[in-house]
XYZ file of C-alpha atoms in Angstrom:
588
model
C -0.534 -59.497 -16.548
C 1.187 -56.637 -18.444
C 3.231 -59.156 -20.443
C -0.189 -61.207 -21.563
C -1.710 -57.795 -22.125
C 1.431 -56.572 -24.568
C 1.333 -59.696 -26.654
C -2.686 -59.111 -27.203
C -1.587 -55.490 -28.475
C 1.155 -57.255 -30.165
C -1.023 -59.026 -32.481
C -3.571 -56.889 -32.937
C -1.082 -54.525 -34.611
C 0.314 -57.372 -36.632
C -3.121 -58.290 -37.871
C -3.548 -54.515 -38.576
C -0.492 -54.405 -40.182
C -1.630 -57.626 -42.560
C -4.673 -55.501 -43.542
C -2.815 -52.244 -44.288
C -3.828 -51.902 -48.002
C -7.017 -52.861 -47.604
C -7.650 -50.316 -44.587
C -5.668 -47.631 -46.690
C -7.770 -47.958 -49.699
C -10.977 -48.008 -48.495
C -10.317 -44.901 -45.960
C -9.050 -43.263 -49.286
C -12.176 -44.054 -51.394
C -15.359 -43.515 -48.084
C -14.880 -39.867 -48.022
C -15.574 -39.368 -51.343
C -18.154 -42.654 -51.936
C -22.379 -42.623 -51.081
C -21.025 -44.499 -47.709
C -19.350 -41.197 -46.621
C -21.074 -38.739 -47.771
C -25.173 -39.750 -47.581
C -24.858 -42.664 -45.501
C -27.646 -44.615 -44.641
C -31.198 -44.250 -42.617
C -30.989 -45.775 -39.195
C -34.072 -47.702 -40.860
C -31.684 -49.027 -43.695
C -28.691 -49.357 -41.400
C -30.576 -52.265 -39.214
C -32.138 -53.647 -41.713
C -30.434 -57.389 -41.071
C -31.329 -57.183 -37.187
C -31.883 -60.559 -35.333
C -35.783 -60.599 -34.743
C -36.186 -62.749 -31.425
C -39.095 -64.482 -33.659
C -35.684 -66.254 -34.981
C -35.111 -68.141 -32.142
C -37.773 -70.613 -33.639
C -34.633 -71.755 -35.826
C -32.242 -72.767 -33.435
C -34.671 -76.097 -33.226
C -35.625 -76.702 -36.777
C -33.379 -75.350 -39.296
C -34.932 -73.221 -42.172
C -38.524 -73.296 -40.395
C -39.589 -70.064 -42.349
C -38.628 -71.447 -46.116
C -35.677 -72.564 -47.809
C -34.286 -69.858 -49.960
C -33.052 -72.780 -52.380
C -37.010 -73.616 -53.699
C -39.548 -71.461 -55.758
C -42.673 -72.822 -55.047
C -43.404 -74.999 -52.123
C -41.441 -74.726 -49.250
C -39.851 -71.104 -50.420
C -38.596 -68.727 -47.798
C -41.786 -66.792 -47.090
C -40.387 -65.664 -43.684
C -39.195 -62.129 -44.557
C -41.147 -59.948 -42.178
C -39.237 -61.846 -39.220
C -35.957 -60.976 -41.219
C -36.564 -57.285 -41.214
C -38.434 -57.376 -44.679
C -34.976 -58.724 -46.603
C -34.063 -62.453 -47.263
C -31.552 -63.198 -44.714
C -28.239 -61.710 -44.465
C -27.076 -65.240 -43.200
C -28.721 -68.122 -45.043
C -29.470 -70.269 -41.897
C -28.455 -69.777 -38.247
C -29.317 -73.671 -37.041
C -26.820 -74.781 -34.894
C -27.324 -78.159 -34.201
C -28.906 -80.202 -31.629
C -25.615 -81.122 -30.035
C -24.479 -77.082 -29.985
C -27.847 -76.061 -27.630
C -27.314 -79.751 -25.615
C -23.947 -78.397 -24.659
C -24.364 -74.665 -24.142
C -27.542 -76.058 -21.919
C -25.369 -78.480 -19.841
C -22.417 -75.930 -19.250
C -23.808 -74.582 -16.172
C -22.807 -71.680 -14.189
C -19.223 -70.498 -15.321
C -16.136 -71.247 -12.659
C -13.734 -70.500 -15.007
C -11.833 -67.662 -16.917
C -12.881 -69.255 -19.930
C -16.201 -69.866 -19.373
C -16.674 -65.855 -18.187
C -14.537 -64.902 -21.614
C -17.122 -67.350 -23.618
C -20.580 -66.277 -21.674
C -18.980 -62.366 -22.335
C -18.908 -63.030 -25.893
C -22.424 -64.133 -26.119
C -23.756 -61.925 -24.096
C -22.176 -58.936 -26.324
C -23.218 -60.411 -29.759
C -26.746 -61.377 -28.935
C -27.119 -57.809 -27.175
C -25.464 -56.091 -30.478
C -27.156 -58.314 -33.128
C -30.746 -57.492 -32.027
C -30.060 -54.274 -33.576
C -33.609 -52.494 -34.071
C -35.295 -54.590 -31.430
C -32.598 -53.377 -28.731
C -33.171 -49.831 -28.043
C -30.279 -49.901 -25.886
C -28.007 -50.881 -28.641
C -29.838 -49.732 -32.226
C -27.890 -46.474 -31.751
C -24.456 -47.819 -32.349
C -26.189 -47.947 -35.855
C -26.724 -45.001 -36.343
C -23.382 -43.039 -35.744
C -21.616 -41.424 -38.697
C -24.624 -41.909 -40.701
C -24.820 -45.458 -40.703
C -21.320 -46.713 -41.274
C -21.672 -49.960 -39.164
C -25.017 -51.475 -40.350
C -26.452 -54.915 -41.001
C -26.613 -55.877 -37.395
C -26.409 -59.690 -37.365
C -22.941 -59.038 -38.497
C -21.605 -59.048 -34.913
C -23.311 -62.632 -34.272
C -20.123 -63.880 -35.132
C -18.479 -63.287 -31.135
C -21.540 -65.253 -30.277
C -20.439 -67.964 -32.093
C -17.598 -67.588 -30.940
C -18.408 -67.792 -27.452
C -21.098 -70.370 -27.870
C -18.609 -72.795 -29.575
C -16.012 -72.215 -26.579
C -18.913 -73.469 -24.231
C -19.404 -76.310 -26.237
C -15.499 -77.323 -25.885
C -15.407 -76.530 -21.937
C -18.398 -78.744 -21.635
C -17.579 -81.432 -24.171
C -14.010 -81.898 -21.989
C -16.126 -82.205 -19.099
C -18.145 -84.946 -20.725
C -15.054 -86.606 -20.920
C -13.767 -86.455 -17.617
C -13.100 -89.210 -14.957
C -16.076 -91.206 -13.828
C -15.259 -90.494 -10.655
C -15.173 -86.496 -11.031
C -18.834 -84.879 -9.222
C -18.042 -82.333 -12.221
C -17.708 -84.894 -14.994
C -21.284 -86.378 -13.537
C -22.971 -83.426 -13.133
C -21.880 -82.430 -16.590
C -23.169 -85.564 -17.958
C -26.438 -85.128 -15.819
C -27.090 -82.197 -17.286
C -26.361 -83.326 -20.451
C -28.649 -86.299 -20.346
C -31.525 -83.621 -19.049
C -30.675 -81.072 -22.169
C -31.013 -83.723 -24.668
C -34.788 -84.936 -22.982
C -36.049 -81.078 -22.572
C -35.062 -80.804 -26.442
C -37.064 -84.444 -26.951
C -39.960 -82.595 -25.179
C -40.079 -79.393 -27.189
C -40.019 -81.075 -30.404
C -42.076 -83.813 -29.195
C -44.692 -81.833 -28.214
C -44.510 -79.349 -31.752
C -44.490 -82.655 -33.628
C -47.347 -84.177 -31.733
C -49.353 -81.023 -32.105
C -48.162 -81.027 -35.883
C -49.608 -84.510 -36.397
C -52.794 -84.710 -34.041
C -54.066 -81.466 -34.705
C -53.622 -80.775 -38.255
C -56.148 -77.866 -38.248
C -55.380 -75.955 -35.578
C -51.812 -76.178 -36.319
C -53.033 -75.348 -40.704
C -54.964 -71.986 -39.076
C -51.840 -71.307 -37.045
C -49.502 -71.297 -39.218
C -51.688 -69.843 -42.300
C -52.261 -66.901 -40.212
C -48.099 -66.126 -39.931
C -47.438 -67.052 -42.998
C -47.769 -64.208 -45.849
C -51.182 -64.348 -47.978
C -49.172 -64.465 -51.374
C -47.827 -67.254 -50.734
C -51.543 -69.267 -49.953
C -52.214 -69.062 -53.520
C -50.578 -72.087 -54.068
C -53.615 -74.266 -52.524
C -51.335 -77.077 -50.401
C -48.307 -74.432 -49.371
C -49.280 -74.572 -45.727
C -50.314 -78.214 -45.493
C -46.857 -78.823 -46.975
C -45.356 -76.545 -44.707
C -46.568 -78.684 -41.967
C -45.507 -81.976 -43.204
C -42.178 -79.791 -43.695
C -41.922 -78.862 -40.097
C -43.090 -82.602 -38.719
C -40.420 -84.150 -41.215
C -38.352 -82.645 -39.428
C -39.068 -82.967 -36.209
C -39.060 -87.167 -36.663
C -35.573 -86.689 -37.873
C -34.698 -84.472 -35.171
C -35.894 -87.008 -32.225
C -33.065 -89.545 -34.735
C -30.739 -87.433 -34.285
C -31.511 -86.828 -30.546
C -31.335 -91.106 -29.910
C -27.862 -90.889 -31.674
C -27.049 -88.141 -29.402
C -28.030 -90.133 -26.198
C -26.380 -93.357 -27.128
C -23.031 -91.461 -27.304
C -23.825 -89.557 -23.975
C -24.451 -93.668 -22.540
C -20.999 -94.841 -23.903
C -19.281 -91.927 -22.067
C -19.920 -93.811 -18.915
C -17.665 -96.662 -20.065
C -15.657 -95.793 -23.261
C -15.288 -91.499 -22.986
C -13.192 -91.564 -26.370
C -16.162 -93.817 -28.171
C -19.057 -91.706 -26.621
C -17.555 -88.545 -27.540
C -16.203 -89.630 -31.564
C -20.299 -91.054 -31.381
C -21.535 -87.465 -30.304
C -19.476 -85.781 -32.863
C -20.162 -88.219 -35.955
C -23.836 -87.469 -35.307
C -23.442 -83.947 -35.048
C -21.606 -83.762 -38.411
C -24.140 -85.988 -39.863
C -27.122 -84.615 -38.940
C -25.664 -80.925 -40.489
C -24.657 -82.246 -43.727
C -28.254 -83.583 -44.533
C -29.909 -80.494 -42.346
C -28.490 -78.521 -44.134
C -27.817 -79.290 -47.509
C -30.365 -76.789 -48.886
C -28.223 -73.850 -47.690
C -25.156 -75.158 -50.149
C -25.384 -73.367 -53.039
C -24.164 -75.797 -55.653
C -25.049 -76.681 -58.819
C -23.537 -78.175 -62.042
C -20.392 -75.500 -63.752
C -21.360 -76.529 -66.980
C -24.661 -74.712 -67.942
C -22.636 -71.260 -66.860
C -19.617 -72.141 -69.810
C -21.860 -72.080 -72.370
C -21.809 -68.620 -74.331
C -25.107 -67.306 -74.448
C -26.785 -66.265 -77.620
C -27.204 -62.859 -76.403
C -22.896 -62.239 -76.519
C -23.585 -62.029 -80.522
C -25.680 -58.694 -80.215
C -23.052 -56.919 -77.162
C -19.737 -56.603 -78.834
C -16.774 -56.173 -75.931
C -15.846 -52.670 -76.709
C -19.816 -51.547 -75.492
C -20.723 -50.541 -72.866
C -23.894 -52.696 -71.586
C -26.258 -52.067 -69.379
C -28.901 -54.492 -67.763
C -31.617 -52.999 -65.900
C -33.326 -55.935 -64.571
C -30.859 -56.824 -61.682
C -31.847 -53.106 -59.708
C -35.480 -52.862 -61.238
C -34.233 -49.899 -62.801
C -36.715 -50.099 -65.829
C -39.711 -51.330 -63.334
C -40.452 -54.949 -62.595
C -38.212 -57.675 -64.068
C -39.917 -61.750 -64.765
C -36.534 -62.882 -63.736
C -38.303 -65.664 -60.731
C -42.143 -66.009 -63.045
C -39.771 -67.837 -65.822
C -41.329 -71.502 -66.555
C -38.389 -73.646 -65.431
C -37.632 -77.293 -65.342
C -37.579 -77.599 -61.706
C -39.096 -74.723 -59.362
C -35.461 -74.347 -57.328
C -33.886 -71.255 -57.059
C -30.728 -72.430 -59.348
C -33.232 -71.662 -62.368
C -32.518 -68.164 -61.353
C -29.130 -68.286 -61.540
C -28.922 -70.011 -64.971
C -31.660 -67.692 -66.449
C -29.619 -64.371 -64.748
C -26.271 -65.712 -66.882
C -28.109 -66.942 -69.722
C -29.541 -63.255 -69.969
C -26.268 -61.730 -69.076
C -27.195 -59.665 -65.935
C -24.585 -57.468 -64.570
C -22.096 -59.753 -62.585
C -21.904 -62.181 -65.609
C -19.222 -59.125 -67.170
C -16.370 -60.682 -65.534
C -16.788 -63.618 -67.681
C -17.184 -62.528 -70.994
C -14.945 -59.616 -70.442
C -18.326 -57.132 -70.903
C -18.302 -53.929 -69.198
C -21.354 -52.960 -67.024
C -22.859 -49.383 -66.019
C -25.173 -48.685 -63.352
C -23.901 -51.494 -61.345
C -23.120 -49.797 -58.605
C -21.691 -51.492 -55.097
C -23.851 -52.650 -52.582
C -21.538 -51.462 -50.147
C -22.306 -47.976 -50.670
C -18.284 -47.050 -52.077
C -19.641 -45.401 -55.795
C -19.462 -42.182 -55.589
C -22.885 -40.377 -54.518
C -23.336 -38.982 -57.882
C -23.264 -42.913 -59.327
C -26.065 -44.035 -56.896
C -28.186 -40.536 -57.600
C -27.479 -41.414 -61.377
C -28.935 -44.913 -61.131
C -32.124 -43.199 -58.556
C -32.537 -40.791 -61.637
C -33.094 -44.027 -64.203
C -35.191 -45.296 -61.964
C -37.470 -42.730 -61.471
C -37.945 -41.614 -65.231
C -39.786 -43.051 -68.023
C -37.821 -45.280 -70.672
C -37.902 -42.140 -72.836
C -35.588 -40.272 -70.664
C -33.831 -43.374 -69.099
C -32.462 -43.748 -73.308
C -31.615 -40.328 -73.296
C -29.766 -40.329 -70.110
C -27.675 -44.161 -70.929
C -26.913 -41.845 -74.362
C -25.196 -39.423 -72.475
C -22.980 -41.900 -70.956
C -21.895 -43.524 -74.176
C -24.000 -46.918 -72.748
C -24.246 -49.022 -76.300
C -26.908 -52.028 -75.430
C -29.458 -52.322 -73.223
C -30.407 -55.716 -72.034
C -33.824 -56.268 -70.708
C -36.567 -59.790 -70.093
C -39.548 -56.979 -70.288
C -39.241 -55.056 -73.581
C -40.091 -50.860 -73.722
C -42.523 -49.259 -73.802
C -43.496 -48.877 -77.672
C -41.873 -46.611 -80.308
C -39.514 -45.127 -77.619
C -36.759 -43.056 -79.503
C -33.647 -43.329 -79.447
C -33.158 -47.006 -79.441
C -33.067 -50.027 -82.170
C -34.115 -53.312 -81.200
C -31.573 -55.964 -82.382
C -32.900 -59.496 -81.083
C -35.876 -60.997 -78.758
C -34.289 -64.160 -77.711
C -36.766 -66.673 -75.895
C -35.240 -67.051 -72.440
C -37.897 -69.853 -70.230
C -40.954 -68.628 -71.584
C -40.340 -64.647 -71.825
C -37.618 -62.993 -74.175
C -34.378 -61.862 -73.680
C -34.859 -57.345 -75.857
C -31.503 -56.311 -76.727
C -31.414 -53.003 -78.067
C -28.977 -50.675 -79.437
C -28.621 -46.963 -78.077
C -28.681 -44.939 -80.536
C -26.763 -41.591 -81.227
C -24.437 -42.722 -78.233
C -21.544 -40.479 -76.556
C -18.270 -41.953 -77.804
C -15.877 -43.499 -74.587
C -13.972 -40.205 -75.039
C -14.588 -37.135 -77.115
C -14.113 -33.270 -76.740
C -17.451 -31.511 -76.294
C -18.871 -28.726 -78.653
C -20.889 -26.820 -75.882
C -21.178 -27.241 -71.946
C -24.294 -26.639 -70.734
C -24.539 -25.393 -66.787
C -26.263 -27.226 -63.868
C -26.046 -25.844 -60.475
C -27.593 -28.905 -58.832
C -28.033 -32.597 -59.363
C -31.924 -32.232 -60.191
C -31.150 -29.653 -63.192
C -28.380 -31.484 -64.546
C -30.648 -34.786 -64.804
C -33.508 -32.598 -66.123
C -30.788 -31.846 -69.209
C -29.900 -35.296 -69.646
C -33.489 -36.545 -69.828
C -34.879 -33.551 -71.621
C -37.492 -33.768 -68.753
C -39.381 -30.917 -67.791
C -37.403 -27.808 -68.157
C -34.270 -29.043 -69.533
C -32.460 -28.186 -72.494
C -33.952 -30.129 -74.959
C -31.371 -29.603 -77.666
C -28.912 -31.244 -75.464
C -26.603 -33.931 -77.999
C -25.086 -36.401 -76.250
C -22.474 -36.774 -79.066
C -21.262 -33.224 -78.755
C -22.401 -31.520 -75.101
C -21.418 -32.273 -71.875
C -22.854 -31.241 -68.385
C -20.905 -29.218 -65.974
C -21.638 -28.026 -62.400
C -21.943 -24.541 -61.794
C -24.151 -21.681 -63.301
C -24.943 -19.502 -66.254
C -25.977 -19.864 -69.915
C -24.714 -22.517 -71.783
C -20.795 -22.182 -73.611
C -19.297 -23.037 -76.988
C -16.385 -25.216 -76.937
C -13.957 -25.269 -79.496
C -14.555 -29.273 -79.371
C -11.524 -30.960 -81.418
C -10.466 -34.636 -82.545
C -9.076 -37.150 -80.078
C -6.352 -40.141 -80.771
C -6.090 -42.724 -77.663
C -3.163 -43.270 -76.990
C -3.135 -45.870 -73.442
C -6.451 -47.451 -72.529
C -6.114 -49.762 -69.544
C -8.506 -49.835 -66.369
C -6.941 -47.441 -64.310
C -5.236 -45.235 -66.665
C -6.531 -43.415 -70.189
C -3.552 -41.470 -72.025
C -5.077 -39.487 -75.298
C -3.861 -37.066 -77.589
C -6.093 -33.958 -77.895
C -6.338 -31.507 -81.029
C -8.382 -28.803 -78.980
C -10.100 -26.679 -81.233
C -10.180 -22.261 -80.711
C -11.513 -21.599 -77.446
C -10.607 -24.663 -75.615
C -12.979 -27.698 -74.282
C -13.476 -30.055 -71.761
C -12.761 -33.681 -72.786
C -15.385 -36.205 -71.473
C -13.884 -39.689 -70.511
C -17.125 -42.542 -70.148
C -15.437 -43.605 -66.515
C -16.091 -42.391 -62.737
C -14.437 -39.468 -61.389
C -13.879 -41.337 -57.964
C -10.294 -41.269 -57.032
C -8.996 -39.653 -60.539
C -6.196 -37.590 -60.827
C -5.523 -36.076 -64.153
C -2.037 -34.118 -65.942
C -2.513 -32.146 -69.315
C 1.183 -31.949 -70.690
C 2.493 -33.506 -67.304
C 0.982 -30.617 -65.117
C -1.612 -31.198 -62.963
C -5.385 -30.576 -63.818
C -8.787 -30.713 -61.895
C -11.205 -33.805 -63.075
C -14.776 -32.305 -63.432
C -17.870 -34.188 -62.366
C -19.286 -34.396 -66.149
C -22.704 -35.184 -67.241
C -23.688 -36.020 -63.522
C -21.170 -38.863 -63.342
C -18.513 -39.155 -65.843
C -14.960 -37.732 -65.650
C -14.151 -34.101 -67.117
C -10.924 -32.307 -67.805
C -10.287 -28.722 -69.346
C -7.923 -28.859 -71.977
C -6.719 -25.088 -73.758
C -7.088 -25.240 -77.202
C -3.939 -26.516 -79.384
C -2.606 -29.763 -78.881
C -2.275 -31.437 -75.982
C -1.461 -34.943 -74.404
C -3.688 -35.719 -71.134
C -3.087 -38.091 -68.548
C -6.007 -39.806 -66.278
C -5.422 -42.582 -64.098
C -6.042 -43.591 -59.950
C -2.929 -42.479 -58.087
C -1.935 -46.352 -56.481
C 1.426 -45.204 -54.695
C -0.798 -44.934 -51.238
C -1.933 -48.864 -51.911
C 1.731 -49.790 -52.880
C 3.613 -47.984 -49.856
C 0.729 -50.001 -47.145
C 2.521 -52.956 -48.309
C 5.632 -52.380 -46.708
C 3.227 -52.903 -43.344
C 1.965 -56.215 -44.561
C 5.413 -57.212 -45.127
C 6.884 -56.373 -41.086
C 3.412 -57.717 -40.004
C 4.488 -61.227 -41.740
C 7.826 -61.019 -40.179
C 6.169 -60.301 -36.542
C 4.357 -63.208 -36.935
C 7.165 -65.436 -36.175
C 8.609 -63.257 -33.239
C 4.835 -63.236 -31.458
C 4.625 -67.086 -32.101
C 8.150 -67.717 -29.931
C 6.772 -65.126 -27.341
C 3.768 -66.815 -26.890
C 5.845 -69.996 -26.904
C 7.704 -68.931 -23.785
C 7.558 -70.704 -20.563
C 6.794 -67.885 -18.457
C 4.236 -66.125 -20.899
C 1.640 -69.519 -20.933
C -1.425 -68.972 -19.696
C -3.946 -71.382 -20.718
C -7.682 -70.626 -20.772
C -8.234 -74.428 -20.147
């Protein structure tokens, strides 16, 4: 037992050791990120909770909408989803998979326990907010485990173990009482499934408006405006049922030949399973031609690659985007995607080597002052949204609504027709440069008064220039800066060397990039990076001339892989030790 128990530690500290730069790193960035220092509402951290309501998809996949259509037969499901689209896009798993797990009977074996363990842990854990007894978890440390229906995946796990004990059962000896009880229960699985369905089709079919109230009364009101959305949704759900009871025949013909040919029974079985999932589920494969996303949008000629861009639409940042009311060719949720690169939204920068701001990660690892900066755009009107994207040197603004009228600050350079709206690109005007020395810093001692001087909102400091000022933390009336001419001298992603003429008095040089993870040298000695203008990088520099230094310290990332490297090489010692005569233990 203790040898079994030492290899288990054994590779759990080589699979640790595999992921050593990717644990370093992000232990590294969550103290200082949103994650680790807000964290999320135990409201937001379940959000993704398996609703029991769900279990209606275990017999007909995608019964509340497919997420792949616009119109008819669109996911309209959300409020059993915990008010999100789902976090995985279908959970079906097959006739065959509930046939099995059904016909496994009680456990008898150290497998079967492990397998029943696993499923009993992920369903308890994955209910999230609808399992008092487990929601907490979810709410330690602010919300750093969240999204609930992540830990489904031991359930699957265990489920899919089941289904191997019992499928080797199925193949058995005739002669075995557990091989025929196996396939007796089985054969009873596969006709209580028949029934279910049978009896949803039948009262799909016979009862057409009883079954139209039903289901008009669970499914949202928004969606009914679209007159024949829940008599379609019927037909949808009877369609497939029918194929379901096919799929169910093929299924008991296999379960017959295992009587006389096991092998042929079983590779029948599995051929329908495989089938039946490829056509089930096709709608969940996202796929789609490559050849409408190489094609350079128009919109590339107006955002030059040395701008910063910024594309509100993607976060609602400038209120309600037309992104899914476009008038498309087909009403399939592809459209979106083409129309999101044609109008270059956010991840699209990759591609066309265009760099985005406000794009902040969904998992929570900008700093807190990046996810407060994009909240402040938000809330504001587009006069004071310009003023603030000035401030951090933002160049074009992309949008498929355009601003409100004669908002300052801002020249619009094209309106390109984009499936029946337009595409507004506009040019910020008056603009920070990517890295300047500031004239005057103006004081904020809190997050509220610095946006207030960014925005020129109420009681801010409305002859704030976003070409010479910067904003600093801290308190007290605004200070002249000697300001000064800067020469780049290194401009890469993680490291910015510039020459600074610093003029009398000194300044604080302003660099357009995050001050997560920065370290910074003036003349090789070490020098604190500011929080500037809410979320940009600051450095004091004395007056005179100066070289300065910023860049993300990497030596932590490059020492963890020295760990990856012995957790390769005790990959081959745990494989002979688990090879070992006296250390095999099968679970089967």
């Amino acid at each position: 037992g203790w040898r079994r128990l030492a290899l288990l530690a054994g590779c759990f500290t080589a699979g640790t050791l595999l992921a050593l730069p990717q644990l370093v790193e992000f232990l590294r960035i969550l103290p200082l990120s949103f994650r680790g220092q807000k964290g999320y509402e135990p409201q937001v951290a379940t959000l993704a909770s398996w609703d029991p309501y769900q279990v209606a998809e275990w017999f007909l996949p995608m019964i509340f909408g497919r997420l792949d259509m616009l119109s008819l037969a669109s996911f309209w499901g959300k409020k059993f989803f915990t008010g999100v689209p789902p976090y995985y896009v279908t959970l079906y798993p097959g006739l065959l998979t509930l046939a099995l797990v059904l016909a496994s009977g009680r456990p008898r074996r150290r497998a079967a326990w492990w397998a029943w363990g696993a499923v009993v842990f992920g369903l308890f854990f994955s209910l999230g907010r609808f399992n008092p007894a487990a929601e907490w978890v979810f709410t330690l440390r602010n919300g750093a485990l969240r999204y609930p229906v992540k830990l489904w995946l031991p359930l699957a796990v265990g489920a899919a173990l089941l289904c191997g004990l019992c499928f080797q059962r199925l193949l058995g000896p005739a002669d075995d009482p557990l091989t025929r009880r196996a396939r007796r229960r089985f054969g009873l699985a596969l006709l209580g499934l028949f029934l279910v369905l049978g009896g949803f089709w039948a009262f799909l079919t016979f009862q057409p408006g009883t079954a139209e109230e039903l289901a008009s009364r669970i499914i949202p009101k928004a969606f009914q405006t679209e007159q024949p959305f829940v008599r379609n949704e019927r037909l949808r759900w009877a369609g497939l049922c029918l194929f379901s009871f096919a799929v169910l025949a093929g299924l008991a013909a296999g379960a017959r030949l295992l009587r006389r040919r096991p092998a042929l029974g079983g590779a029948v079985i599995l051929a329908v399973h495989a089938v039946s999932q490829v056509l089930l589920l096709r709608p969940a494969y996202p796929t789609d031609p490559i050849q409408p996303y190489l094609i350079p949008p128009p919109a590339l000629d107006y955002v030059p690659a040395d701008v910063r861009v910024v594309n509100p639409d993607l976060n609602s940042l400038f209120g309600k985007h037309t992104l899914r009311d476009g008038k498309f060719p087909e009403r399939k949720g592809n459209w979106l995607e083409r129309r999101a690169f044609y109008e270059l939204y956010s991840f699209t920068g990759p591609q066309w080597g265009r760099r985005y701001d406000l794009n902040v990660s969904p998992e929570g690892l900008d700093t807190y002052l990046a996810r407060m900066a994009q909240g402040a755009v938000r809330g504001s009107n587009d006069t004071q949204r310009i003023r603030m994207l000035a401030a951090w040197g933002v160049g074009r603004l992309l949008m498929n609504h355009p601003l409100t009228p004669d908002t300052p600050g801002v020249r619009e350079l094209a309106a390109i027709p984009s499936f029946g709206f337009h595409l507004y690109i506009y040019e910020v005007l008056d603009r920070a440069p990517e890295v300047f020395l500031a004239h005057r810093a103006v004081f904020a001692p809190h997050m509220n008064a610095a946006y207030r001087t960014l925005s020129g909102a109420m009681g801010g400091v409305s002859s704030f220039n976003a070409r010479r000022d910067v904003v600093l933390p801290g308190n007290g009336k605004p200070e002249a800066l000697g300001g000064g001419t800067v020469r780049i001298v290194k401009d890469e992603p993680e490291e910015l060397e510039v020459e600074a003429d610093v003029g009398p008095g000194g300044s604080v040089l302003v660099v357009q990039r995050s001050a997560l993870l920065q370290k910074a040298t003036v003349d090789g000695r070490p020098a604190e990076v500011l929080n500037a203008n809410l979320q940009r990088a600051g450095i004091r520099v004395p007056a005179g001339r100066h070289r300065v230094r910023l860049w993300i310290d990497r030596r932590p990332f490059e020492l963890s892989l020295g760990g990856t490297a012995l957790g390769l090489l005790l990959l081959p010692v745990l494989f002979w030790w688990g090879r070992r005569p006296a250390g095999r233990d099968p679970l089967l």
